[in-house]
XYZ file of C-alpha atoms in Angstrom:
289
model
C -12.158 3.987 -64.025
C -10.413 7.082 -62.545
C -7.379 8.537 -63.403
C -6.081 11.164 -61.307
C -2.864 13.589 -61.870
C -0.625 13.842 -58.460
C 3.130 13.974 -58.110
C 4.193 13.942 -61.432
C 1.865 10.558 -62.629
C -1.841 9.162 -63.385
C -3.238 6.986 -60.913
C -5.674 4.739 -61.169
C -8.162 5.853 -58.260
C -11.663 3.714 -57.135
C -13.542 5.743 -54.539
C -16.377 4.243 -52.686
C -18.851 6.853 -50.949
C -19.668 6.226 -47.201
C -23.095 4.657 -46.981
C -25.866 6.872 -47.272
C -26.759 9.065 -44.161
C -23.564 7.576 -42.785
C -20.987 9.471 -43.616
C -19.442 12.717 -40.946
C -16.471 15.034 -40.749
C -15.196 13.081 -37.671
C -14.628 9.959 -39.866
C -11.696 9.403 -40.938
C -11.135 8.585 -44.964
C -10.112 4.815 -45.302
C -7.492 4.274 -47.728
C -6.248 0.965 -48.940
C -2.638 0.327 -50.249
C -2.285 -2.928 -52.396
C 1.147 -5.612 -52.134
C 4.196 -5.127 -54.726
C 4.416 -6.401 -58.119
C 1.523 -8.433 -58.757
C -1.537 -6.993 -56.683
C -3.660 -3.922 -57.660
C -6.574 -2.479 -56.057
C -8.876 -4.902 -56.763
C -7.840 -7.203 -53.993
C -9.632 -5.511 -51.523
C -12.533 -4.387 -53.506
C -15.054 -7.054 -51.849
C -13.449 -8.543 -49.015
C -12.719 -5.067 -47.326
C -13.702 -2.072 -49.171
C -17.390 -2.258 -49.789
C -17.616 -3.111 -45.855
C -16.078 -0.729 -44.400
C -18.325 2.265 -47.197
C -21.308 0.367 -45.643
C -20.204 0.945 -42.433
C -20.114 4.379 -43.067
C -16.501 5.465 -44.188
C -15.676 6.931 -47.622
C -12.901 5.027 -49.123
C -10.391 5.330 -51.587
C -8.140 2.546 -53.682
C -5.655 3.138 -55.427
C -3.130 1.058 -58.020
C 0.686 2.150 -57.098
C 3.207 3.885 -58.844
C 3.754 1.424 -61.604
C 1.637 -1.072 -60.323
C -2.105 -1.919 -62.029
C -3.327 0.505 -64.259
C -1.122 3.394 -62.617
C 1.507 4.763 -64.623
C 4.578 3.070 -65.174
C 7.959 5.559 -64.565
C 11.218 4.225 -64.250
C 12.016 5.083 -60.932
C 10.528 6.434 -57.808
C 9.593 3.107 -56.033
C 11.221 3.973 -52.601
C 9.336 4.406 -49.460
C 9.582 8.183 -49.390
C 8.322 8.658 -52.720
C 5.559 6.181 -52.139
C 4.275 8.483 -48.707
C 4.529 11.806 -51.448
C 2.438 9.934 -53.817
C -0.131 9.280 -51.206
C -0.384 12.293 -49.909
C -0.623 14.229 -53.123
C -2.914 11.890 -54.651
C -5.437 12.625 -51.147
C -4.539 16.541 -51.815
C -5.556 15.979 -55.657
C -9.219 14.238 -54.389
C -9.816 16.970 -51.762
C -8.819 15.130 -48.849
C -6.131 16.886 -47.786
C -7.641 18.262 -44.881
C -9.388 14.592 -43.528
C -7.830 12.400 -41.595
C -7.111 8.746 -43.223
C -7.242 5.426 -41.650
C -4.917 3.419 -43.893
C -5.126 -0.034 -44.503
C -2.239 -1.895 -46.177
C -1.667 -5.611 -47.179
C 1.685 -7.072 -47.342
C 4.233 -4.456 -48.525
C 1.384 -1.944 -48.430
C 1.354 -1.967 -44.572
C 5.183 -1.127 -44.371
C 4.428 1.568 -46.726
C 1.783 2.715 -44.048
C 3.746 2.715 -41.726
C 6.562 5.302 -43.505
C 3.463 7.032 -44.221
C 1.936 6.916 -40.362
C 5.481 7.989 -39.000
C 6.046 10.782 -42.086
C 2.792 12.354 -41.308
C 0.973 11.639 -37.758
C -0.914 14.777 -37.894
C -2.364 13.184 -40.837
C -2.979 9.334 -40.401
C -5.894 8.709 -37.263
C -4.725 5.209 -37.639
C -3.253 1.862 -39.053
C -4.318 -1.765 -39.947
C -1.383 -3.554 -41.302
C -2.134 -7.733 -42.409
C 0.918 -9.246 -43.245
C 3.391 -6.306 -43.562
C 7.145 -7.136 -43.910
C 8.917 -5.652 -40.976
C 11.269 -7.647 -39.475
C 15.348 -6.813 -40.164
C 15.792 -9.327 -42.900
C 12.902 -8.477 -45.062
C 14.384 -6.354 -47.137
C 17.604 -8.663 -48.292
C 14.116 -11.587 -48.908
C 12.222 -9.538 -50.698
C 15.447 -8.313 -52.750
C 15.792 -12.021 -53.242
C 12.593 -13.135 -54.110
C 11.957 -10.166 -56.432
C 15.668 -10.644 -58.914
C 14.341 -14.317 -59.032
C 11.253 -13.442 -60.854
C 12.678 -10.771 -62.885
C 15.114 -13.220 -64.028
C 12.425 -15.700 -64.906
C 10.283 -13.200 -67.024
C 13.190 -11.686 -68.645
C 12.279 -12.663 -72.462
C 9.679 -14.782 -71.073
C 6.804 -15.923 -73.902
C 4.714 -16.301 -70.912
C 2.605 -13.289 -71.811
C 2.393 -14.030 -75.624
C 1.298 -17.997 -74.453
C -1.420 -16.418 -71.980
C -3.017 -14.463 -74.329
C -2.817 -17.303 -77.254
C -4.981 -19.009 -74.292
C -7.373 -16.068 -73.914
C -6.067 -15.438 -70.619
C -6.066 -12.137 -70.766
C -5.948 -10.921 -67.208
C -3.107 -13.572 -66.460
C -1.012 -11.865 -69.092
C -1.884 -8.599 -68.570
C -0.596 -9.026 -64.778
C 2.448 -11.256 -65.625
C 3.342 -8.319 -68.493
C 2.806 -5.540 -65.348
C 5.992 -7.635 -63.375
C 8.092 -8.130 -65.964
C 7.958 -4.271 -66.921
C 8.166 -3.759 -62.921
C 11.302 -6.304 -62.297
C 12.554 -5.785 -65.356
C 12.627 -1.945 -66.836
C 12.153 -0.113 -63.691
C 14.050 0.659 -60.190
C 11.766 -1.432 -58.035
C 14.436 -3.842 -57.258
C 17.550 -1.625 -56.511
C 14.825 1.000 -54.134
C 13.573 -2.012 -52.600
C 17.180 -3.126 -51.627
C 18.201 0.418 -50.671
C 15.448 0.395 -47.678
C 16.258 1.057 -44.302
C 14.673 -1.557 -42.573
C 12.191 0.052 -39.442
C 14.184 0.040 -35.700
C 11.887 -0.077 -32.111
C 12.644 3.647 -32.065
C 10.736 3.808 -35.103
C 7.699 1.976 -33.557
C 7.936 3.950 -29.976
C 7.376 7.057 -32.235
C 3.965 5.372 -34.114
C 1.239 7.967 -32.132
C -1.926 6.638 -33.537
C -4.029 3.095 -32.690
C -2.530 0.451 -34.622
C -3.662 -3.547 -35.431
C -1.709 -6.076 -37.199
C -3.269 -9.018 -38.198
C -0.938 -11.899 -39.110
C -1.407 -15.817 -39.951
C -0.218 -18.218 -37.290
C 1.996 -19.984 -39.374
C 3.397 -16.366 -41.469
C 7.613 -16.201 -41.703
C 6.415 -12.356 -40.807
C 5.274 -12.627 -37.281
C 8.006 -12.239 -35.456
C 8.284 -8.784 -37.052
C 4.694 -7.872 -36.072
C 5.945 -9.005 -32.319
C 8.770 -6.498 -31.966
C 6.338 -3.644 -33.711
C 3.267 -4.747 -31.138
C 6.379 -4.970 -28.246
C 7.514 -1.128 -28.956
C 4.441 0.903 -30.620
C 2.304 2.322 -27.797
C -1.060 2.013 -28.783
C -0.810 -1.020 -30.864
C -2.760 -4.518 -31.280
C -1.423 -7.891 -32.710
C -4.190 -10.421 -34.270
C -2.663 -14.183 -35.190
C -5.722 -15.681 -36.988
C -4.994 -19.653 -36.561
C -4.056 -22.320 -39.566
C -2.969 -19.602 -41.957
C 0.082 -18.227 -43.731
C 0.836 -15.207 -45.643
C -2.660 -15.252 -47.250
C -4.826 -13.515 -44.796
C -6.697 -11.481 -46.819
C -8.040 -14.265 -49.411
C -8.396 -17.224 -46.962
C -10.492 -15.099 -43.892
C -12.195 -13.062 -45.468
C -14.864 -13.098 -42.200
C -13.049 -12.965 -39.360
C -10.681 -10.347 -40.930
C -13.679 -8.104 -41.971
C -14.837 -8.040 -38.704
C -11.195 -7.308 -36.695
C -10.925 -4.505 -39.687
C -14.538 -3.059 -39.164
C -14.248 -3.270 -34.975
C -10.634 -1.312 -35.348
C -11.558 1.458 -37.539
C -14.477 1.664 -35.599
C -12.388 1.905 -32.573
C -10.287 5.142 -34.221
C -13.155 7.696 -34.838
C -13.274 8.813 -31.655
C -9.589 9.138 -30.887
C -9.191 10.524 -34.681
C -6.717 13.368 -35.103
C -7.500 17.481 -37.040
C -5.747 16.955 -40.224
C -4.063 19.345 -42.124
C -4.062 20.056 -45.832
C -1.641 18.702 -47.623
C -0.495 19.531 -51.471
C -6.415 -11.795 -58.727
C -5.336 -14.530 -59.627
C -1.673 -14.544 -61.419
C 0.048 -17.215 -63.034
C 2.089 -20.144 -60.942
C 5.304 -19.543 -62.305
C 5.651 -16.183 -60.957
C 3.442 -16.498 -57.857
C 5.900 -18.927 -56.781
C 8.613 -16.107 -56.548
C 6.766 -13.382 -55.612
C 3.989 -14.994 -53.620
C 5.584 -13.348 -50.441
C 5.112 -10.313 -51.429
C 1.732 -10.485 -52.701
C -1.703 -11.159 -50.518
């Protein structure tokens, strides 16, 4: 494990070299940012990460602010502070001056976005799966998120977990009720502007969304495809929210043909300073990947 300072906090930080004799200056860094509340790093770990180092990208993975084995402040869960943190955390690793492909899943692709719009001299380009974009998102998630804090609030889920030895099921059902519950997660979530198409005509890098047919979230996806310039929008058939757990194979290879796709239209960068328990997967679950 790897904890590194940036903005104020310790992250927890996985790097995976490019494979070896594969790596170049032209390649962009690919950098993975996890869902909200009960998702970490490790999602991606084998069903995207290890690929795409194979394929010859060096990769980073973080856990974020609060989230995993990242430090835990009270506030500073808002969009804006989430772009800083990225960007300081790539300045603390000596990436400032590469460009970054980012990857995000499920909340982590709108925070790519902010990111991708904050700083296009910086991001070469986007794969979003799942991300919340549409104009009601935010008052759902808002929703969905004072649910579950309500629910853990003095819950003796954790203490009956670990009386079970389930020790990674509490650990991640303690990490959301100390989210929900002691932090500002909820109140910066609600305070969101949700993204307009002036947003998306303004996205200037290559961009692919990959959504399940059956996702409440594709209509979202729709209006960014419909406004972003250079963007592509993959429905993968008989799924949901879930994309990244149930197709594993045909999302590896959309993921590994897109980033691919980016090297050679990749912008000069500048530097720059698992399984969780049912109860509260049920009210957070679409949020999560």
């Amino acid at each position: 494990m790897a904890v590194v300072p940036a903005n104020s906090l310790r992250f927890h930080v996985q790097r995976l070299p490019a494979a070896a004799g594969a790596d170049a200056p032209d390649r962009p860094v690919v950098v993975f940012l996890h869902g909200l509340v009960v998702d970490n790093l490790s999602s991606f770990y084998c069903p995207l990460a290890v690929p795409v180092a194979r394929s010859g990208h060096e990769v980073v993975l973080y856990d974020l602010r609060g989230h995993g084995r990242t430090e835990r402040p009270a506030t500073g869960y808002d969009s804006r502070t989430a772009v800083r943190d990225l960007f300081a955390l790539l300045s603390a690793l000596g990436l400032g001056h590469r460009p970054v492909h980012l990857v995000g899943n499920s909340y982590g692709g709108t925070l790519a976005l902010h990111a991708a719009l904050a700083r296009p001299g910086l991001v070469s380009g986007l794969t979003l799966l799942e991300p919340p974009l549409g104009g009601a998102w935010v008052e759902n998630m808002v929703d969905t998120l004072s649910a579950a804090a309500l629910s853990l609030e003095d819950s003796p889920v954790p203490a009956e977990l670990r009386t079970l030895r389930l020790r990674k099921a509490a650990n991640l059902t303690a990490i959301a009720d100390a989210l929900l519950n002691r932090t500002s997660l909820i109140d910066d979530v609600a305070a969101s502007r949700p993204f307009a198409p002036a947003d998306y005509a303004r996205l200037d890098c290559p961009a692919l969304i990959v959504c399940g047919e059956h996702s409440e979230l594709v209509p979202g996806a729709r209006e960014l495809a419909r406004h972003a310039p250079r963007c592509e929008l993959r429905i993968l058939p008989d799924l949901g929210h879930d994309v990244l757990k149930e197709s594993s194979g045909a999302l590896r290879e959309a993921v590994l043909a897109h980033v691919a796709a980016t090297v050679t239209a990749t912008p000069t960068a500048t530097p720059t300073a698992t399984a969780t328990p049912t109860a509260v997967r049920s009210r957070v679950g679409a949020l999560v990947p």
